Tab-separated table of C-alpha atoms in Angstrom:
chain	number	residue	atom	x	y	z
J	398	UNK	CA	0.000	0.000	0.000
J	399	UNK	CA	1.280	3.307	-0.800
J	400	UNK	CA	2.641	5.692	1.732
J	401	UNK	CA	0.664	8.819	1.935
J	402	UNK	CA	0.989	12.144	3.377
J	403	UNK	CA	-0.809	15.752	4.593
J	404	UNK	CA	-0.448	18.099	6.177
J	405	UNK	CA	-2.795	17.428	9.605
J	406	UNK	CA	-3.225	20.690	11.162
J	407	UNK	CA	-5.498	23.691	9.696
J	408	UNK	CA	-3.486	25.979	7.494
J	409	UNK	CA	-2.819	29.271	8.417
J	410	UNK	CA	-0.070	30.921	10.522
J	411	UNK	CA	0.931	29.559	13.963
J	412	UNK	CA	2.947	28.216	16.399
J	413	UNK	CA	3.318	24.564	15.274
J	414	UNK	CA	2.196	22.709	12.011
J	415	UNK	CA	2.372	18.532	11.587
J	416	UNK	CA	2.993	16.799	8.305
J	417	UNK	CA	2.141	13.338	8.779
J	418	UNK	CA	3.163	10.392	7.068
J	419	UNK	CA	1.893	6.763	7.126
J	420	UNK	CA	2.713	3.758	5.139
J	421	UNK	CA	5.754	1.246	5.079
J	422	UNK	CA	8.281	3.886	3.763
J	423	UNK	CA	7.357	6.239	6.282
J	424	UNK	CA	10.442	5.524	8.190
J	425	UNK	CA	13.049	6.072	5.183
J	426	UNK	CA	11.042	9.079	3.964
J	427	UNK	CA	11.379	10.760	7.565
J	428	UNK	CA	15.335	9.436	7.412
J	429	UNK	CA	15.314	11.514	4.262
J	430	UNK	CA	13.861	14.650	5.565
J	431	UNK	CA	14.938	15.011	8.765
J	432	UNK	CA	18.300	14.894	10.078
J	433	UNK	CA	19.216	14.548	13.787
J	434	UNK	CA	22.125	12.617	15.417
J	435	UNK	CA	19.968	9.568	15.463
J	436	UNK	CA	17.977	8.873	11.827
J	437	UNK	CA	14.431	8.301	12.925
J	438	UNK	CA	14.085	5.107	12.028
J	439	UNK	CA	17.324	3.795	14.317
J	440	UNK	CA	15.971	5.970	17.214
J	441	UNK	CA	13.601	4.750	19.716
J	442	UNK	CA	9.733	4.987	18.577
J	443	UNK	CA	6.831	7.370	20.289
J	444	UNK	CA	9.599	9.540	21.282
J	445	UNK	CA	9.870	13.556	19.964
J	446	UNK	CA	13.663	14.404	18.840
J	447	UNK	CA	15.092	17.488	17.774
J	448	UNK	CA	16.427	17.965	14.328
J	449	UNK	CA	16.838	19.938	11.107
J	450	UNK	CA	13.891	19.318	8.047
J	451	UNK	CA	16.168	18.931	4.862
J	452	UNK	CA	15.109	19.963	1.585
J	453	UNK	CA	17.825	18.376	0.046
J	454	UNK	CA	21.311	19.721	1.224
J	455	UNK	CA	19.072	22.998	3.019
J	456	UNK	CA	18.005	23.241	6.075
J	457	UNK	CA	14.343	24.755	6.030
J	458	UNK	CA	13.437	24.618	9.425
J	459	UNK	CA	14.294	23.458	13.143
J	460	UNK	CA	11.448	21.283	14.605
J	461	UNK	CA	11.203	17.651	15.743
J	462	UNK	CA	9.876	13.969	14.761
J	463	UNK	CA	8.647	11.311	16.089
J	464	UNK	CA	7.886	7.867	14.806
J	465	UNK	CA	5.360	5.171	15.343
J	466	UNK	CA	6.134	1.676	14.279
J	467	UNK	CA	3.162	-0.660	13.217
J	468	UNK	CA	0.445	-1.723	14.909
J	469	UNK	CA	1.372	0.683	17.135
J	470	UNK	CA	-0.251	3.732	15.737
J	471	UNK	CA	-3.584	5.627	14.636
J	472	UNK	CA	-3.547	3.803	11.439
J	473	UNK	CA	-1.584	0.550	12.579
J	474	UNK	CA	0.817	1.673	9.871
J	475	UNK	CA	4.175	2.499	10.515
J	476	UNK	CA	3.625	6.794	10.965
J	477	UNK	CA	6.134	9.395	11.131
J	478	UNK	CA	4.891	13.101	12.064
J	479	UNK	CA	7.081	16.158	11.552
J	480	UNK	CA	6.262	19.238	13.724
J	481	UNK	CA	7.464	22.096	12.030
J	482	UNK	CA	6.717	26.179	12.779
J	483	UNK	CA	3.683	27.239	11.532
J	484	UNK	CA	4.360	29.195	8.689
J	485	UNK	CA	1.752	28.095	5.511
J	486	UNK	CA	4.651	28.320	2.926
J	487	UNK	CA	7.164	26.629	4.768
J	488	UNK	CA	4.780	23.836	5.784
J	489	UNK	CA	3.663	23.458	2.347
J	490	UNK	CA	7.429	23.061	1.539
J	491	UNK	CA	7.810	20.544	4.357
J	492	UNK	CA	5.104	18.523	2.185
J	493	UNK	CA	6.738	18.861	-0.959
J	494	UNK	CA	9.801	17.485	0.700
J	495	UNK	CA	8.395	14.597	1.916
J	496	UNK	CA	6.284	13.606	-1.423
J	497	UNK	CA	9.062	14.320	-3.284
J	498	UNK	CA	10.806	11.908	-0.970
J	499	UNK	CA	8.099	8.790	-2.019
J	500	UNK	CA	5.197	9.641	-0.466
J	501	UNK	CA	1.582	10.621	-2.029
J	502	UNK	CA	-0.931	13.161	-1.017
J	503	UNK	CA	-3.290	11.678	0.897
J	504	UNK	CA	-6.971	11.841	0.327
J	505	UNK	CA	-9.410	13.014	2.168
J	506	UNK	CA	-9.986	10.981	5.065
J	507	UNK	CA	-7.518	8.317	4.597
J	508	UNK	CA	-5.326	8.332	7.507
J	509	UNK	CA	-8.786	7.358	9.199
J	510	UNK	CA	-9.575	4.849	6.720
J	511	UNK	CA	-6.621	3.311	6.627
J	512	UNK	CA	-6.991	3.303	10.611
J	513	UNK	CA	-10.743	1.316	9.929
J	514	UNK	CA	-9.302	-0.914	7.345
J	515	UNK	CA	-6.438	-2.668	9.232
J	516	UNK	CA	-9.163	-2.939	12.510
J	517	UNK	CA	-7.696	-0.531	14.692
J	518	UNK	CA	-11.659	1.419	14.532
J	519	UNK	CA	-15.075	0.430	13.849
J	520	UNK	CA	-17.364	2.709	11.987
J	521	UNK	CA	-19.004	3.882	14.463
J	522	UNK	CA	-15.592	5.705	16.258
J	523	UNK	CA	-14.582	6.916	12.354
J	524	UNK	CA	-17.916	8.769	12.251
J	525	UNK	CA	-16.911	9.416	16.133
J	526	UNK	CA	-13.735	11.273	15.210
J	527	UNK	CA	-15.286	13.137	12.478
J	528	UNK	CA	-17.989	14.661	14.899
J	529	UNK	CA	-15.399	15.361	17.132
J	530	UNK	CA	-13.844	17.706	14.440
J	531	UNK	CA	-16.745	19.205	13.034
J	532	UNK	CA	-18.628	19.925	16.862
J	533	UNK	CA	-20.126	23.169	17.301
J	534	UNK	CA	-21.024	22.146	21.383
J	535	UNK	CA	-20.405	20.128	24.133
J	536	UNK	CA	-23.213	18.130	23.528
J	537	UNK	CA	-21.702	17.147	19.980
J	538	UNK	CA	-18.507	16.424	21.853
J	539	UNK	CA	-19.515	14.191	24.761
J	540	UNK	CA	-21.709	12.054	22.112
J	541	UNK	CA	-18.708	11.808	19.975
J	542	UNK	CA	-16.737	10.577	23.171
J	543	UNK	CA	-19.055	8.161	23.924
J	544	UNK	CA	-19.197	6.891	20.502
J	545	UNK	CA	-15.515	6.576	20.055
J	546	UNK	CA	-14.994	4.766	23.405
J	547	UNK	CA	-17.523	2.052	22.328
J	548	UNK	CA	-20.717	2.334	23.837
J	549	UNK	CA	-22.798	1.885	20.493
J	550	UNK	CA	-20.218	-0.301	19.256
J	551	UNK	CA	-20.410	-2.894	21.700
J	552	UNK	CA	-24.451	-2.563	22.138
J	553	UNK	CA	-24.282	-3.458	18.088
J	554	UNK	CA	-22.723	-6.389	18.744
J	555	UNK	CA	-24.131	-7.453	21.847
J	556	UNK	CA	-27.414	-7.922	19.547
J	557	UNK	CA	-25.764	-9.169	16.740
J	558	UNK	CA	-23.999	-12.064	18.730
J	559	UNK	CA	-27.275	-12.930	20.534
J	560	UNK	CA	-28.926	-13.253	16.611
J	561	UNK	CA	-26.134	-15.212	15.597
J	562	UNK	CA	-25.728	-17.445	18.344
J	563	UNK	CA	-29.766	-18.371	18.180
J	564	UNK	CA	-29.534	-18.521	14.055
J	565	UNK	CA	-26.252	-21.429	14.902
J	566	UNK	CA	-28.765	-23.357	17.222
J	567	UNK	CA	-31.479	-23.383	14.502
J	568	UNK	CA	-28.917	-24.882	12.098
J	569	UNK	CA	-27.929	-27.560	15.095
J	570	UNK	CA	-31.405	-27.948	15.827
J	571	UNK	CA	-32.361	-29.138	11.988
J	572	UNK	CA	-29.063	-31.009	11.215
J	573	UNK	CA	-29.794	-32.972	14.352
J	574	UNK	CA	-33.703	-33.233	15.013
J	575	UNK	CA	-32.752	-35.991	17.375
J	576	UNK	CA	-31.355	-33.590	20.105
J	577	UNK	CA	-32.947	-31.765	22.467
J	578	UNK	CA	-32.768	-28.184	22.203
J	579	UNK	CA	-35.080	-26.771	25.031
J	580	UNK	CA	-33.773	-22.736	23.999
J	581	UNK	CA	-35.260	-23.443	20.328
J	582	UNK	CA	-38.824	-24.728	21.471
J	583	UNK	CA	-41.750	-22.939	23.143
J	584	UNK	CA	-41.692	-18.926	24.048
J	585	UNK	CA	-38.007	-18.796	25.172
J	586	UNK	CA	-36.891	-18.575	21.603
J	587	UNK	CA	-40.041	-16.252	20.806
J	588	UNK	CA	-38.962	-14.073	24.017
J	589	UNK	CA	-35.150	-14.179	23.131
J	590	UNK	CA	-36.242	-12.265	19.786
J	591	UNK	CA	-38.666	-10.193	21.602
J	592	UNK	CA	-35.835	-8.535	23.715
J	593	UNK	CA	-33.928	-8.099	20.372
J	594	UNK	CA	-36.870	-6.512	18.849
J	595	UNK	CA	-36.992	-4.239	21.899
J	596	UNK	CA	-33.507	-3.360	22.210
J	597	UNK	CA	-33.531	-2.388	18.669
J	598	UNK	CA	-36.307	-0.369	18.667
J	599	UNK	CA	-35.010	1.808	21.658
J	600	UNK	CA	-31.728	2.262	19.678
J	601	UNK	CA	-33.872	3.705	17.117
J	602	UNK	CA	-36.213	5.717	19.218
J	603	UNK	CA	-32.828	7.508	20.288
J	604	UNK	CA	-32.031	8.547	16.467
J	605	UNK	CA	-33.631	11.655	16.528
J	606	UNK	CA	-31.959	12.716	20.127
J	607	UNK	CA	-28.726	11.652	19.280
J	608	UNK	CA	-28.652	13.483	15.975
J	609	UNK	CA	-29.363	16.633	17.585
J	610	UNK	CA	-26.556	15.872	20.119
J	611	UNK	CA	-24.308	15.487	17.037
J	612	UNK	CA	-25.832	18.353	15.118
J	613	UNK	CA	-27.788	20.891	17.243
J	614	UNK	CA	-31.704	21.774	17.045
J	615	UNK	CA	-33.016	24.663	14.776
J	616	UNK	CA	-35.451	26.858	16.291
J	617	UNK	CA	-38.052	29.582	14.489
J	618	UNK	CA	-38.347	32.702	16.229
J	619	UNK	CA	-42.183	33.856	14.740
J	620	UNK	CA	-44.326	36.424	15.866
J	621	UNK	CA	-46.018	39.201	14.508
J	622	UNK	CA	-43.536	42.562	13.446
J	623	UNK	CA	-42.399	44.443	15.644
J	624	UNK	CA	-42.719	42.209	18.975
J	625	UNK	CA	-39.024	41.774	19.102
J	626	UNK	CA	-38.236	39.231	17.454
J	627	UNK	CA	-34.389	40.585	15.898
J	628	UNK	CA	-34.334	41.800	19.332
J	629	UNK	CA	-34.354	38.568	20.968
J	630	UNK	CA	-32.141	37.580	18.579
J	631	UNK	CA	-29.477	39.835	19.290
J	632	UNK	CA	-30.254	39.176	23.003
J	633	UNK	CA	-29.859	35.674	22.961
J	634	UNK	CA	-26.231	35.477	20.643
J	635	UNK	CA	-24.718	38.978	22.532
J	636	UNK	CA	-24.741	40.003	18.677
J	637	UNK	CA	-26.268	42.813	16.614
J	638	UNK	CA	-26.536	39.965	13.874
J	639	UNK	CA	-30.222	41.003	13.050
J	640	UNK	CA	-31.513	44.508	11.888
J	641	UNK	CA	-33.559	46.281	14.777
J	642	UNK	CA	-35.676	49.252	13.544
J	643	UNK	CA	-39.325	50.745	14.330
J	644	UNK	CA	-40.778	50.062	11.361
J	645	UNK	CA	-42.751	47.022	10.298
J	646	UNK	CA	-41.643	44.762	8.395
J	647	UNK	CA	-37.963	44.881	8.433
J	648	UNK	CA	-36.942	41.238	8.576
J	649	UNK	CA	-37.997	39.422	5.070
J	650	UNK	CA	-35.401	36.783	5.025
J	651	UNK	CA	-33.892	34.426	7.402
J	652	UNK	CA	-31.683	35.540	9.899
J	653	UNK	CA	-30.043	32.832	11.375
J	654	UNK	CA	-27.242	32.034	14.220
J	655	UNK	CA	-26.382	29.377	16.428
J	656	UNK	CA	-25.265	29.604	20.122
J	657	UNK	CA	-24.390	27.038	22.481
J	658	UNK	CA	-27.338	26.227	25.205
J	659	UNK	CA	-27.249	24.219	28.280
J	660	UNK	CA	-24.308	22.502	25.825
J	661	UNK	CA	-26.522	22.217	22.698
J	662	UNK	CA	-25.934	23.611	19.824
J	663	UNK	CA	-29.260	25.705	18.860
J	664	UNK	CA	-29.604	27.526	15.161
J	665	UNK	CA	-31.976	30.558	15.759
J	666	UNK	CA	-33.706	31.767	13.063
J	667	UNK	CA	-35.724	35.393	13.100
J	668	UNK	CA	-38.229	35.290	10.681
J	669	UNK	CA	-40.405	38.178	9.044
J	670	UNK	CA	-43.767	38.987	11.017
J	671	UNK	CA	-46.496	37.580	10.485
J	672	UNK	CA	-49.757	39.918	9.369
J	673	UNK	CA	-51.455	40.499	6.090
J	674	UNK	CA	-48.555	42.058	4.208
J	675	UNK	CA	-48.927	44.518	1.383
J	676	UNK	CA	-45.368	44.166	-0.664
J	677	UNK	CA	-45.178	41.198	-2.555
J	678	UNK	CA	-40.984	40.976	-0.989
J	679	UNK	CA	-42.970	41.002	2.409
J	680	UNK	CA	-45.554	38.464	1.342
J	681	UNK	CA	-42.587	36.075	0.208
J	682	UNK	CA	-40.963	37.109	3.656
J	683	UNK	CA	-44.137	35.752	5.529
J	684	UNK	CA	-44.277	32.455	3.555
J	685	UNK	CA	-40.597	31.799	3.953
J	686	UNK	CA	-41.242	32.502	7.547
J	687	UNK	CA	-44.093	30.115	7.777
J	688	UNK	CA	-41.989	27.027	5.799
J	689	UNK	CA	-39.034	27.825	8.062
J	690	UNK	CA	-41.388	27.416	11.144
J	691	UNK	CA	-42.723	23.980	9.972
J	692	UNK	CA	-39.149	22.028	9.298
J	693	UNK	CA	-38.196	24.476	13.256
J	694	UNK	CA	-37.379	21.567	15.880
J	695	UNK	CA	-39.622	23.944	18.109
J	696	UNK	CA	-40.665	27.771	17.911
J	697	UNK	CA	-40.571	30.678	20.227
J	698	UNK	CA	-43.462	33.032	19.651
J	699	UNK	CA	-42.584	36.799	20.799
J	700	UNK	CA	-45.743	38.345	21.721
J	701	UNK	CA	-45.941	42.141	22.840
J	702	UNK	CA	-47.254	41.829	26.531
J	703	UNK	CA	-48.651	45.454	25.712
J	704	UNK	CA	-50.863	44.433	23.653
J	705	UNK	CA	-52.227	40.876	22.566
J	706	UNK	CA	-54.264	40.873	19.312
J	707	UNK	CA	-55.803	38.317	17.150
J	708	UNK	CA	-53.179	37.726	14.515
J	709	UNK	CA	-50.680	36.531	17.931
J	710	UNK	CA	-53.597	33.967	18.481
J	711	UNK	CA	-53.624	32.815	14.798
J	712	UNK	CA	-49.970	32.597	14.949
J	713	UNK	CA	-50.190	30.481	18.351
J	714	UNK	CA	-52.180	28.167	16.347
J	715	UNK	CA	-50.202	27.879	13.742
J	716	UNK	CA	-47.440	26.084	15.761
J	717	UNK	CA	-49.889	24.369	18.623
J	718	UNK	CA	-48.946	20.929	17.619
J	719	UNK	CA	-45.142	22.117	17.541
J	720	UNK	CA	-42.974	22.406	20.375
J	721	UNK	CA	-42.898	26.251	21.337
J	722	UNK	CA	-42.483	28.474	24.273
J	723	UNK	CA	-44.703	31.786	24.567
J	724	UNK	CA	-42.132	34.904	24.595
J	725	UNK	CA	-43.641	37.578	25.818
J	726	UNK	CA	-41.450	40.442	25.382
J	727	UNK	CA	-41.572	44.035	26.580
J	728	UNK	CA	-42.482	43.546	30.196
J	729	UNK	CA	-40.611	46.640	31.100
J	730	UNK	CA	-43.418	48.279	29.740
J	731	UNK	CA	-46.541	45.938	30.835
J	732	UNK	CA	-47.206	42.688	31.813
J	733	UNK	CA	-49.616	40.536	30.532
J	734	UNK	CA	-52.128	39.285	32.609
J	735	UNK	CA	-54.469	37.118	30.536
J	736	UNK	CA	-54.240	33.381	29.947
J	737	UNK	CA	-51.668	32.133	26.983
J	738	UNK	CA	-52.024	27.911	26.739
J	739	UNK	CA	-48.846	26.642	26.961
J	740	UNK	CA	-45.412	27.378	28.787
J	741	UNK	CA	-44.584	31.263	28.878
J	742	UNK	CA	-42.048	33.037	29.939
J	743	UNK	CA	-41.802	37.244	30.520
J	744	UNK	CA	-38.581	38.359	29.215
J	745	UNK	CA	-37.310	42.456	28.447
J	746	UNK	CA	-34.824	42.735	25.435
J	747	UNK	CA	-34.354	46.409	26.498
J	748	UNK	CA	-33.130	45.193	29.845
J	749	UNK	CA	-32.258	41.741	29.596
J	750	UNK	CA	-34.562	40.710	32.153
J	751	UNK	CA	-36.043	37.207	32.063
J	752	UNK	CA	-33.454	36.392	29.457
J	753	UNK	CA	-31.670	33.975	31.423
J	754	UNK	CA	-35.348	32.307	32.385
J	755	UNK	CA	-36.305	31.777	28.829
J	756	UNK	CA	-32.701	30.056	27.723
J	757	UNK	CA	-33.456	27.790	30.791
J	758	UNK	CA	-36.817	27.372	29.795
J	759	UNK	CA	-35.348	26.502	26.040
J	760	UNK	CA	-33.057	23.515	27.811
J	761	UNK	CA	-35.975	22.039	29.889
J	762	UNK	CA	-37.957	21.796	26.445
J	763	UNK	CA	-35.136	20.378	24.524
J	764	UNK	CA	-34.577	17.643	26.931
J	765	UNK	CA	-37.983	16.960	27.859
J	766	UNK	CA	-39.099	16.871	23.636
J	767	UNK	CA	-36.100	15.402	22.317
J	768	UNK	CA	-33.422	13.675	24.565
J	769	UNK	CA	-35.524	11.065	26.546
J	770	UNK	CA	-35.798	13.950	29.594
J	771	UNK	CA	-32.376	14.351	29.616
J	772	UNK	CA	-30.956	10.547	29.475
J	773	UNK	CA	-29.112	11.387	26.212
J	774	UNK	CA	-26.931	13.660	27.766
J	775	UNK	CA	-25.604	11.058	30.455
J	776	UNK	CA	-22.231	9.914	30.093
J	777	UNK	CA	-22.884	6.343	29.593
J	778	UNK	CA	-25.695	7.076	27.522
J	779	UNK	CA	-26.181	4.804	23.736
J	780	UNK	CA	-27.575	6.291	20.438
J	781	UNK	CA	-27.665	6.621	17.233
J	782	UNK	CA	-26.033	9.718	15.758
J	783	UNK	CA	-26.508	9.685	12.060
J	784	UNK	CA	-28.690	8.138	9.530
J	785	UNK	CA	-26.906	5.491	8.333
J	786	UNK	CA	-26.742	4.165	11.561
J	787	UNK	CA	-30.501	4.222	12.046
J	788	UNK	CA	-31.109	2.588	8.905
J	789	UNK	CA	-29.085	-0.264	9.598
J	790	UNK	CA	-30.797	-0.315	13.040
J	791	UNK	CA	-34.704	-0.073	11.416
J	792	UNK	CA	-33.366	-3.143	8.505
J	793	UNK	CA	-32.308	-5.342	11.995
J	794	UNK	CA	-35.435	-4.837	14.079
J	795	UNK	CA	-37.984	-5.547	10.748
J	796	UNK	CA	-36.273	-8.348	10.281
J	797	UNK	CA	-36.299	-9.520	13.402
J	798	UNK	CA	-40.424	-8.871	13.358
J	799	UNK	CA	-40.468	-10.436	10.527
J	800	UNK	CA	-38.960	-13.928	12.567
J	801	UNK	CA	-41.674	-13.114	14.737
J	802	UNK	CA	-44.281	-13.375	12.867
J	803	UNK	CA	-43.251	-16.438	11.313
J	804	UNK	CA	-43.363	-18.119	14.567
J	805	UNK	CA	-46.670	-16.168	15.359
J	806	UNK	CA	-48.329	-17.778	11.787
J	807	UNK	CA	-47.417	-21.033	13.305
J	808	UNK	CA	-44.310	-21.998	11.604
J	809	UNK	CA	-41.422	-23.783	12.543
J	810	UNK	CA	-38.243	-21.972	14.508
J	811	UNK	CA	-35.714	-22.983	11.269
J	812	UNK	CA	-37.826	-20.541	9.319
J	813	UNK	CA	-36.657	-17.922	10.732
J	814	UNK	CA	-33.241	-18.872	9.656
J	815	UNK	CA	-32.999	-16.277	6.756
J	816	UNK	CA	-34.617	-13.366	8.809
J	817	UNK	CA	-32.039	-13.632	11.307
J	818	UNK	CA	-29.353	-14.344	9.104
J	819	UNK	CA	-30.449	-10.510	7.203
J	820	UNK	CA	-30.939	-9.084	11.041
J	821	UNK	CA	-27.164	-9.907	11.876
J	822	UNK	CA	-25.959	-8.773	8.628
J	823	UNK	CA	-27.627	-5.237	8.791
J	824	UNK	CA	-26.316	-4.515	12.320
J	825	UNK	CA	-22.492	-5.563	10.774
J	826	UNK	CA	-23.227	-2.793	8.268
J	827	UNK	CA	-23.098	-0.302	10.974
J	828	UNK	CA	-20.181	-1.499	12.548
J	829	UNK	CA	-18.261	-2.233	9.634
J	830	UNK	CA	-18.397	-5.633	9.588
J	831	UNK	CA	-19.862	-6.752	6.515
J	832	UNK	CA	-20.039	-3.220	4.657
J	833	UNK	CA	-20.042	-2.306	0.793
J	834	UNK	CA	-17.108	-0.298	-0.566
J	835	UNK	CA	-19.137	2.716	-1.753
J	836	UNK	CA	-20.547	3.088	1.813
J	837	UNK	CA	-17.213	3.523	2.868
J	838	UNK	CA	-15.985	5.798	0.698
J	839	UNK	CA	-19.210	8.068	1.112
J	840	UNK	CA	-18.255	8.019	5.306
J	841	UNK	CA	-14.455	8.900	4.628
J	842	UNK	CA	-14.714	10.881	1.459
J	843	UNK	CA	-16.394	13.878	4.209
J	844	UNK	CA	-13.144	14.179	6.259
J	845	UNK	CA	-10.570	16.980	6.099
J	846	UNK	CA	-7.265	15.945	4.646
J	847	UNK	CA	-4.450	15.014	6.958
J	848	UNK	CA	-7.125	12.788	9.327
């Protein structure tokens, strides 16, 4: 296999840039490039030395190297890392000293592949270390953690042993009808598939939850204009990202921004108000508002504790059967005293009062609607985090009820054979097991180069 190479930290200026290398001439090539009193590959492995990066018979640069001899590394290739000074044209020189030396540019994601391919990770800790990378929260962080330590991993195959050790008793069972197989006869083999089914459908249930760990909710901010909606944008990001002005009608597009809450990663977006517009931009405005609202996660309708009118109630029905929380803004000025169904919360953008109540309020919501009441966030917590692992999950468990209702229809145990055989199979798709090429590509083709 060829020996590859990138540079694996972002480019720009800074203190420190790494050019790693991985393959079996990774040793000779760092030989070639770096010069120390010890050559690299004499010198004793996972341990930094200081030396000169040649380009040829010129010194470019001071900086150090370490090696990693196979299996011993991230890709379970032999890996050699040069840590040079951050400078983007003398890293990029630092590359073209080591390709020229025998390596190849690596392609995106192939350090990690490589890393899958010779079994030092699963599929599930590739995807892991990808999330890791592209976080915007702590949320997206601690699921990627869990992930890459194994949790979903080993739940995977905790299930898909179980299937394959009852689909090897089947075969015993009908190459030996003599024997006595107790497991195989009755409702302990229908209740050993029933737990299966169960298992698999609460790994699927957390799908949604553990995608918006990964990826953060989106949230509508509707109203009708000029309840302070931009406002509460700009209150809630400590941003003037949203124009604030007296007159109706300002906001037509979508205004979006995400800020971290209670860890999560939330997407605001501050849509155009809501009323019988007469500008055809501001009629476009109210219909993109009203789409954006629908595909929301949940809403937050700003109403004008001065004064409720009828449009706020149309608006508040609009989103009833949506997740929402009742702003209502400007009680500097008044509060509201009337009855608003649904969770509310009093806030000031003016003064900032109540602020801190409503991004509270936002949490409780989000972990009530959406991460099993807060279970998702534990630290030992299992989900799914993407959609290729919940389709692999959904093929299992329909399988699986489709065993079931074999046996229900009052057919023999070893005709479930196939069923289970398919189950087992479609949970090694999400590890890695038994996966098509294509699949993989798609999964590393989305990393950055140098990982």
């Amino acid at each position: 296999m060829d020996t590859i190479a990138a540079i694996a930290t972002p480019r720009g200026v800074g203190g420190v840039s790494m050019i790693r290398i991985s393959g079996d001439r990774a040793a000779c090539i760092a030989d070639a490039v770096f010069k120390t009193k010890v050559p690299p590959s004499k010198a004793q492995p996972n341990l930094l030395q200081y030396g000169s990066v040649m380009d040829g018979d010129k010194v470019l640069d001071h900086g150090m190297c370490v090696l990693m001899h196979a299996p011993h590394s991230f890709t379970g290739e032999d890996v050699a890392e040069l840590h040079v000074h951050g400078g983007m044209h003398l890293t990029d020189r630092v590359l073209q000293c080591v390709l020229d030396a025998g390596a190849r540019m690596a392609l995106p994601g192939e350090f990690t592949r490589r890393a899958f391919m010779n079994g030092k990770i699963d599929l599930p800790r590739a995807e892991a270390i990808g999330d890791l990378i592209h976080g915007l929260a702590d949320a997206t962080l601690s699921t990627a953690i869990n992930q890459l330590e194994g949790r979903l991993s080993s739940a995977i195959n905790r299930l898909r042993d179980q299937i394959i050790d009852i689909t090897a008793q089947l075969s015993v069972a009908a190459d030996y009808p003599e024997e006595d197989i107790p497991y195989l006869t009755g409702d302990t083999f229908r209740h050993a598939l029933m737990d299966i089914s169960n298992s698999l459908g609460e790994l699927i249930a957390s799908a949604r939850g553990g995608q918006m760990m990964r990826d953060g909710v989106r949230c509508a901010i509707v109203g009708r204009p000029n309840t302070g909606k931009s406002s509460l944008l700009n209150a809630i990001t400590g941003t003037y990202r949203a124009i604030v002005t007296p007159m109706a009608g300002t906001t037509r597009d979508i205004v979006e921004a995400t800020v971290s809450l209670g860890g999560m990663a939330v997407t605001l977006g501050d849509t155009a108000g809501m009323r019988e517009g007469e500008a055809e931009a501001e009629k476009l405005g109210i219909a993109l508002a009203k789409e954006y609202a629908e595909k929301a996660d949940f809403c937050l309708v700003v109403l004008d504790s001065s004064r409720i009118e009828a449009e706020d109630r149309e608006i508040l029905s609009l989103v009833q059967e949506k997740p929402h929380i009742v702003v209502l803004n400007k009680k500097d000025i008044a509060v509201y005293e009337g009855q608003i169904e649904g969770e509310c919360v009093a806030i000031s953008t003016v003064t900032g009062d109540g602020l801190s109540a409503l991004e509270e309020a936002i949490v409780r919501l989000i972990d009530r609607v959406f991460l099993k009441g807060g279970a998702l966030r534990q630290a030992d917590a299992v989900c799914i985090t993407n959609t290729r692992q919940r389709d692999g999950a959904v093929k299992a468990k329909e399988a699986i009820d489709f065993a079931l209702q074999t046996l229900a229809d009052g057919f023999p145990p070893d005709l479930t054979a196939v069923d289970l055989e398919n189950a087992a199979k479609c949970l090694g798709e999400i590890t890695g097991l038994c996966v098509s090429e294509e699949v993989i590509s798609r999964i590393f083709e989305k990393f950055c180069l140098g990982k």
